[in-house]
JSON list of C-alpha atoms in Angstrom, two decimals:
[
{"chain": "A", "resi": 758, "resn": "MET", "atom": "CA", "xyz": [-126.82, 188.21, 63.79]},
{"chain": "A", "resi": 759, "resn": "ALA", "atom": "CA", "xyz": [-129.03, 186.68, 66.45]},
{"chain": "A", "resi": 760, "resn": "VAL", "atom": "CA", "xyz": [-127.75, 184.02, 68.82]},
{"chain": "A", "resi": 761, "resn": "ARG", "atom": "CA", "xyz": [-129.01, 180.64, 67.62]},
{"chain": "A", "resi": 762, "resn": "ASP", "atom": "CA", "xyz": [-128.12, 176.96, 67.29]},
{"chain": "A", "resi": 763, "resn": "ASN", "atom": "CA", "xyz": [-129.12, 176.14, 63.70]},
{"chain": "A", "resi": 764, "resn": "TRP", "atom": "CA", "xyz": [-127.10, 177.48, 60.77]},
{"chain": "A", "resi": 765, "resn": "LYS", "atom": "CA", "xyz": [-128.02, 176.52, 57.20]},
{"chain": "A", "resi": 766, "resn": "THR", "atom": "CA", "xyz": [-124.96, 175.24, 55.33]},
{"chain": "A", "resi": 767, "resn": "PRO", "atom": "CA", "xyz": [-123.59, 177.58, 52.65]},
{"chain": "A", "resi": 768, "resn": "LYS", "atom": "CA", "xyz": [-124.39, 176.08, 49.24]},
{"chain": "A", "resi": 769, "resn": "ASP", "atom": "CA", "xyz": [-120.81, 176.27, 47.92]},
{"chain": "A", "resi": 770, "resn": "THR", "atom": "CA", "xyz": [-119.44, 174.58, 51.05]},
{"chain": "A", "resi": 771, "resn": "TYR", "atom": "CA", "xyz": [-121.94, 171.74, 50.78]},
{"chain": "A", "resi": 772, "resn": "SER", "atom": "CA", "xyz": [-121.38, 171.35, 47.02]},
{"chain": "A", "resi": 773, "resn": "ALA", "atom": "CA", "xyz": [-117.60, 171.05, 47.41]},
{"chain": "A", "resi": 774, "resn": "LEU", "atom": "CA", "xyz": [-117.96, 168.44, 50.15]},
{"chain": "A", "resi": 775, "resn": "HIS", "atom": "CA", "xyz": [-120.68, 166.53, 48.29]},
{"chain": "A", "resi": 776, "resn": "ASN", "atom": "CA", "xyz": [-118.49, 166.40, 45.17]},
{"chain": "A", "resi": 777, "resn": "GLU", "atom": "CA", "xyz": [-115.70, 164.87, 47.27]},
{"chain": "A", "resi": 778, "resn": "PHE", "atom": "CA", "xyz": [-117.72, 162.46, 49.42]},
{"chain": "A", "resi": 779, "resn": "HIS", "atom": "CA", "xyz": [-121.03, 161.82, 47.55]},
{"chain": "A", "resi": 780, "resn": "PHE", "atom": "CA", "xyz": [-123.40, 162.01, 50.53]},
{"chain": "A", "resi": 781, "resn": "ASP", "atom": "CA", "xyz": [-126.42, 159.74, 50.72]},
{"chain": "A", "resi": 782, "resn": "PHE", "atom": "CA", "xyz": [-127.90, 160.99, 54.02]},
{"chain": "A", "resi": 783, "resn": "ASP", "atom": "CA", "xyz": [-128.26, 164.11, 56.14]},
{"chain": "A", "resi": 784, "resn": "PRO", "atom": "CA", "xyz": [-129.32, 163.39, 59.74]},
{"chain": "A", "resi": 785, "resn": "CYS", "atom": "CA", "xyz": [-129.71, 167.16, 60.40]},
{"chain": "A", "resi": 786, "resn": "PRO", "atom": "CA", "xyz": [-131.68, 168.58, 57.47]},
{"chain": "A", "resi": 787, "resn": "PRO", "atom": "CA", "xyz": [-133.53, 171.88, 57.79]},
{"chain": "A", "resi": 788, "resn": "ASP", "atom": "CA", "xyz": [-137.00, 171.12, 59.22]},
{"chain": "A", "resi": 789, "resn": "PRO", "atom": "CA", "xyz": [-136.34, 167.39, 59.87]},
{"chain": "A", "resi": 790, "resn": "GLN", "atom": "CA", "xyz": [-139.20, 164.89, 59.99]},
{"chain": "A", "resi": 791, "resn": "PHE", "atom": "CA", "xyz": [-137.16, 162.56, 62.25]},
{"chain": "A", "resi": 792, "resn": "ASP", "atom": "CA", "xyz": [-134.67, 162.63, 65.13]},
{"chain": "A", "resi": 793, "resn": "GLY", "atom": "CA", "xyz": [-131.23, 162.21, 63.59]},
{"chain": "A", "resi": 794, "resn": "LEU", "atom": "CA", "xyz": [-129.81, 161.02, 66.89]},
{"chain": "A", "resi": 795, "resn": "THR", "atom": "CA", "xyz": [-132.11, 157.98, 67.00]},
{"chain": "A", "resi": 796, "resn": "VAL", "atom": "CA", "xyz": [-132.25, 156.87, 63.34]},
{"chain": "A", "resi": 797, "resn": "GLU", "atom": "CA", "xyz": [-129.76, 154.74, 61.44]},
{"chain": "A", "resi": 798, "resn": "TRP", "atom": "CA", "xyz": [-127.50, 156.94, 59.30]},
{"chain": "A", "resi": 799, "resn": "GLY", "atom": "CA", "xyz": [-126.60, 156.36, 55.67]},
{"chain": "A", "resi": 800, "resn": "LYS", "atom": "CA", "xyz": [-123.31, 155.06, 54.33]},
{"chain": "A", "resi": 801, "resn": "THR", "atom": "CA", "xyz": [-121.93, 158.57, 53.67]},
{"chain": "A", "resi": 802, "resn": "ASN", "atom": "CA", "xyz": [-123.35, 161.35, 55.86]},
{"chain": "A", "resi": 803, "resn": "PHE", "atom": "CA", "xyz": [-123.23, 165.12, 55.85]},
{"chain": "A", "resi": 804, "resn": "VAL", "atom": "CA", "xyz": [-123.88, 166.53, 59.32]},
{"chain": "A", "resi": 805, "resn": "ASN", "atom": "CA", "xyz": [-124.35, 170.19, 60.20]},
{"chain": "A", "resi": 806, "resn": "PRO", "atom": "CA", "xyz": [-125.67, 169.68, 63.75]},
{"chain": "A", "resi": 807, "resn": "PRO", "atom": "CA", "xyz": [-127.29, 172.20, 66.06]},
{"chain": "A", "resi": 808, "resn": "TYR", "atom": "CA", "xyz": [-124.42, 174.23, 67.51]},
{"chain": "A", "resi": 809, "resn": "GLY", "atom": "CA", "xyz": [-125.63, 174.34, 71.13]},
{"chain": "A", "resi": 810, "resn": "ASN", "atom": "CA", "xyz": [-124.94, 172.06, 74.07]},
{"chain": "A", "resi": 811, "resn": "VAL", "atom": "CA", "xyz": [-126.08, 168.98, 72.10]},
{"chain": "A", "resi": 812, "resn": "ILE", "atom": "CA", "xyz": [-123.20, 169.03, 69.62]},
{"chain": "A", "resi": 813, "resn": "GLY", "atom": "CA", "xyz": [-121.34, 166.42, 71.67]},
{"chain": "A", "resi": 814, "resn": "LEU", "atom": "CA", "xyz": [-124.29, 164.03, 71.27]},
{"chain": "A", "resi": 815, "resn": "TRP", "atom": "CA", "xyz": [-124.04, 164.35, 67.48]},
{"chain": "A", "resi": 816, "resn": "LEU", "atom": "CA", "xyz": [-120.31, 163.70, 67.51]},
{"chain": "A", "resi": 817, "resn": "ALA", "atom": "CA", "xyz": [-120.81, 160.68, 69.79]},
{"chain": "A", "resi": 818, "resn": "LYS", "atom": "CA", "xyz": [-123.41, 159.36, 67.31]},
{"chain": "A", "resi": 819, "resn": "ALA", "atom": "CA", "xyz": [-120.86, 159.78, 64.51]},
{"chain": "A", "resi": 820, "resn": "ARG", "atom": "CA", "xyz": [-118.45, 157.54, 66.44]},
{"chain": "A", "resi": 821, "resn": "GLN", "atom": "CA", "xyz": [-121.20, 154.90, 66.78]},
{"chain": "A", "resi": 822, "resn": "GLU", "atom": "CA", "xyz": [-121.97, 155.07, 63.07]},
{"chain": "A", "resi": 823, "resn": "GLN", "atom": "CA", "xyz": [-118.24, 154.97, 62.28]},
{"chain": "A", "resi": 824, "resn": "SER", "atom": "CA", "xyz": [-118.00, 151.62, 64.08]},
{"chain": "A", "resi": 825, "resn": "LYS", "atom": "CA", "xyz": [-120.76, 150.36, 61.73]},
{"chain": "A", "resi": 826, "resn": "GLY", "atom": "CA", "xyz": [-118.62, 151.18, 58.69]},
{"chain": "A", "resi": 827, "resn": "LYS", "atom": "CA", "xyz": [-120.13, 154.57, 57.90]},
{"chain": "A", "resi": 828, "resn": "LEU", "atom": "CA", "xyz": [-118.45, 157.84, 56.96]},
{"chain": "A", "resi": 829, "resn": "SER", "atom": "CA", "xyz": [-119.59, 161.16, 58.44]},
{"chain": "A", "resi": 830, "resn": "VAL", "atom": "CA", "xyz": [-118.49, 164.66, 57.51]},
{"chain": "A", "resi": 831, "resn": "PHE", "atom": "CA", "xyz": [-119.34, 167.43, 59.97]},
{"chain": "A", "resi": 832, "resn": "LEU", "atom": "CA", "xyz": [-119.51, 171.18, 59.55]},
{"chain": "A", "resi": 833, "resn": "ILE", "atom": "CA", "xyz": [-119.10, 172.56, 63.06]},
{"chain": "A", "resi": 834, "resn": "PRO", "atom": "CA", "xyz": [-117.94, 175.66, 64.89]},
{"chain": "A", "resi": 835, "resn": "SER", "atom": "CA", "xyz": [-114.25, 175.52, 65.67]},
{"chain": "A", "resi": 836, "resn": "ARG", "atom": "CA", "xyz": [-114.52, 175.66, 69.45]},
{"chain": "A", "resi": 837, "resn": "THR", "atom": "CA", "xyz": [-111.22, 174.16, 70.47]},
{"chain": "A", "resi": 838, "resn": "ASP", "atom": "CA", "xyz": [-111.70, 175.25, 74.09]},
{"chain": "A", "resi": 839, "resn": "THR", "atom": "CA", "xyz": [-114.69, 172.98, 74.73]},
{"chain": "A", "resi": 840, "resn": "ARG", "atom": "CA", "xyz": [-114.89, 169.53, 76.25]},
{"chain": "A", "resi": 841, "resn": "TRP", "atom": "CA", "xyz": [-116.76, 168.12, 73.22]},
{"chain": "A", "resi": 842, "resn": "TRP", "atom": "CA", "xyz": [-113.95, 169.28, 70.95]},
{"chain": "A", "resi": 843, "resn": "HIS", "atom": "CA", "xyz": [-111.34, 167.38, 72.96]},
{"chain": "A", "resi": 844, "resn": "ASP", "atom": "CA", "xyz": [-113.55, 164.34, 73.61]},
{"chain": "A", "resi": 845, "resn": "TYR", "atom": "CA", "xyz": [-114.76, 163.90, 70.02]},
{"chain": "A", "resi": 846, "resn": "ALA", "atom": "CA", "xyz": [-113.40, 166.31, 67.41]},
{"chain": "A", "resi": 847, "resn": "MET", "atom": "CA", "xyz": [-109.79, 165.46, 68.23]},
{"chain": "A", "resi": 848, "resn": "ASN", "atom": "CA", "xyz": [-110.61, 161.82, 67.39]},
{"chain": "A", "resi": 849, "resn": "ALA", "atom": "CA", "xyz": [-111.73, 162.64, 63.85]},
{"chain": "A", "resi": 850, "resn": "ASP", "atom": "CA", "xyz": [-109.68, 161.17, 61.02]},
{"chain": "A", "resi": 851, "resn": "GLU", "atom": "CA", "xyz": [-109.39, 164.63, 59.48]},
{"chain": "A", "resi": 852, "resn": "ILE", "atom": "CA", "xyz": [-109.81, 168.13, 60.89]},
{"chain": "A", "resi": 853, "resn": "ARG", "atom": "CA", "xyz": [-109.98, 170.85, 58.25]},
{"chain": "A", "resi": 854, "resn": "PHE", "atom": "CA", "xyz": [-109.98, 174.39, 59.57]},
{"chain": "A", "resi": 855, "resn": "ILE", "atom": "CA", "xyz": [-111.81, 176.80, 57.29]},
{"chain": "A", "resi": 856, "resn": "LYS", "atom": "CA", "xyz": [-109.90, 179.97, 56.49]},
{"chain": "A", "resi": 857, "resn": "GLY", "atom": "CA", "xyz": [-111.99, 183.02, 57.29]},
{"chain": "A", "resi": 858, "resn": "ARG", "atom": "CA", "xyz": [-115.60, 182.85, 58.39]},
{"chain": "A", "resi": 859, "resn": "LEU", "atom": "CA", "xyz": [-118.51, 181.29, 56.52]},
{"chain": "A", "resi": 860, "resn": "LYS", "atom": "CA", "xyz": [-121.65, 183.14, 55.48]},
{"chain": "A", "resi": 861, "resn": "PHE", "atom": "CA", "xyz": [-124.57, 180.96, 56.57]},
{"chain": "A", "resi": 862, "resn": "ASP", "atom": "CA", "xyz": [-128.16, 181.15, 55.28]},
{"chain": "A", "resi": 863, "resn": "ASP", "atom": "CA", "xyz": [-127.05, 183.41, 52.41]},
{"chain": "A", "resi": 864, "resn": "GLN", "atom": "CA", "xyz": [-126.54, 186.19, 54.97]},
{"chain": "A", "resi": 865, "resn": "LYS", "atom": "CA", "xyz": [-124.77, 189.40, 54.06]},
{"chain": "A", "resi": 866, "resn": "ASN", "atom": "CA", "xyz": [-122.43, 189.12, 57.07]},
{"chain": "A", "resi": 867, "resn": "SER", "atom": "CA", "xyz": [-120.10, 186.32, 58.08]},
{"chain": "A", "resi": 868, "resn": "ALA", "atom": "CA", "xyz": [-120.76, 184.09, 61.09]},
{"chain": "A", "resi": 869, "resn": "PRO", "atom": "CA", "xyz": [-119.51, 185.31, 64.47]},
{"chain": "A", "resi": 870, "resn": "PHE", "atom": "CA", "xyz": [-117.36, 182.17, 64.85]},
{"chain": "A", "resi": 871, "resn": "PRO", "atom": "CA", "xyz": [-114.77, 180.15, 62.90]},
{"chain": "A", "resi": 872, "resn": "SER", "atom": "CA", "xyz": [-115.75, 176.78, 61.41]},
{"chain": "A", "resi": 873, "resn": "ALA", "atom": "CA", "xyz": [-114.13, 173.41, 60.81]},
{"chain": "A", "resi": 874, "resn": "ILE", "atom": "CA", "xyz": [-114.82, 170.26, 58.84]},
{"chain": "A", "resi": 875, "resn": "LEU", "atom": "CA", "xyz": [-114.43, 166.93, 60.65]},
{"chain": "A", "resi": 876, "resn": "VAL", "atom": "CA", "xyz": [-114.21, 163.64, 58.76]},
{"chain": "A", "resi": 877, "resn": "PHE", "atom": "CA", "xyz": [-114.93, 160.37, 60.56]},
{"chain": "A", "resi": 878, "resn": "LYS", "atom": "CA", "xyz": [-113.94, 157.51, 58.26]},
{"chain": "A", "resi": 879, "resn": "PRO", "atom": "CA", "xyz": [-115.44, 154.01, 58.54]},
{"chain": "A", "resi": 880, "resn": "LEU", "atom": "CA", "xyz": [-113.73, 151.66, 61.00]},
{"chain": "A", "resi": 881, "resn": "LEU", "atom": "CA", "xyz": [-114.75, 148.50, 59.15]}
]
């Protein structure tokens, strides 16, 4: 698998989370027509951000949206050794570690990294 920042969410992972949370917005869709870091998010958001150095910006935005009464659910790499993990992920209301490795983009092989789900619940 090539090194890259964008990983399309596995359909079954998204479906299970959507059934639980009922998302109304995705600030990081494939081929976005807007900048998800600068737009107002929905009430209930699914976020699979780019996995590069900008991931901390997305998690910071989730905290801003959380203070506006919005819920955000992230699918991210489980990189517990990074600064962004300790600065932002550890402040999530829920951290769900995914057993095994996901298969992104309907690939034959699993991702070269573990994944986690973060839930930021509304503060209002």
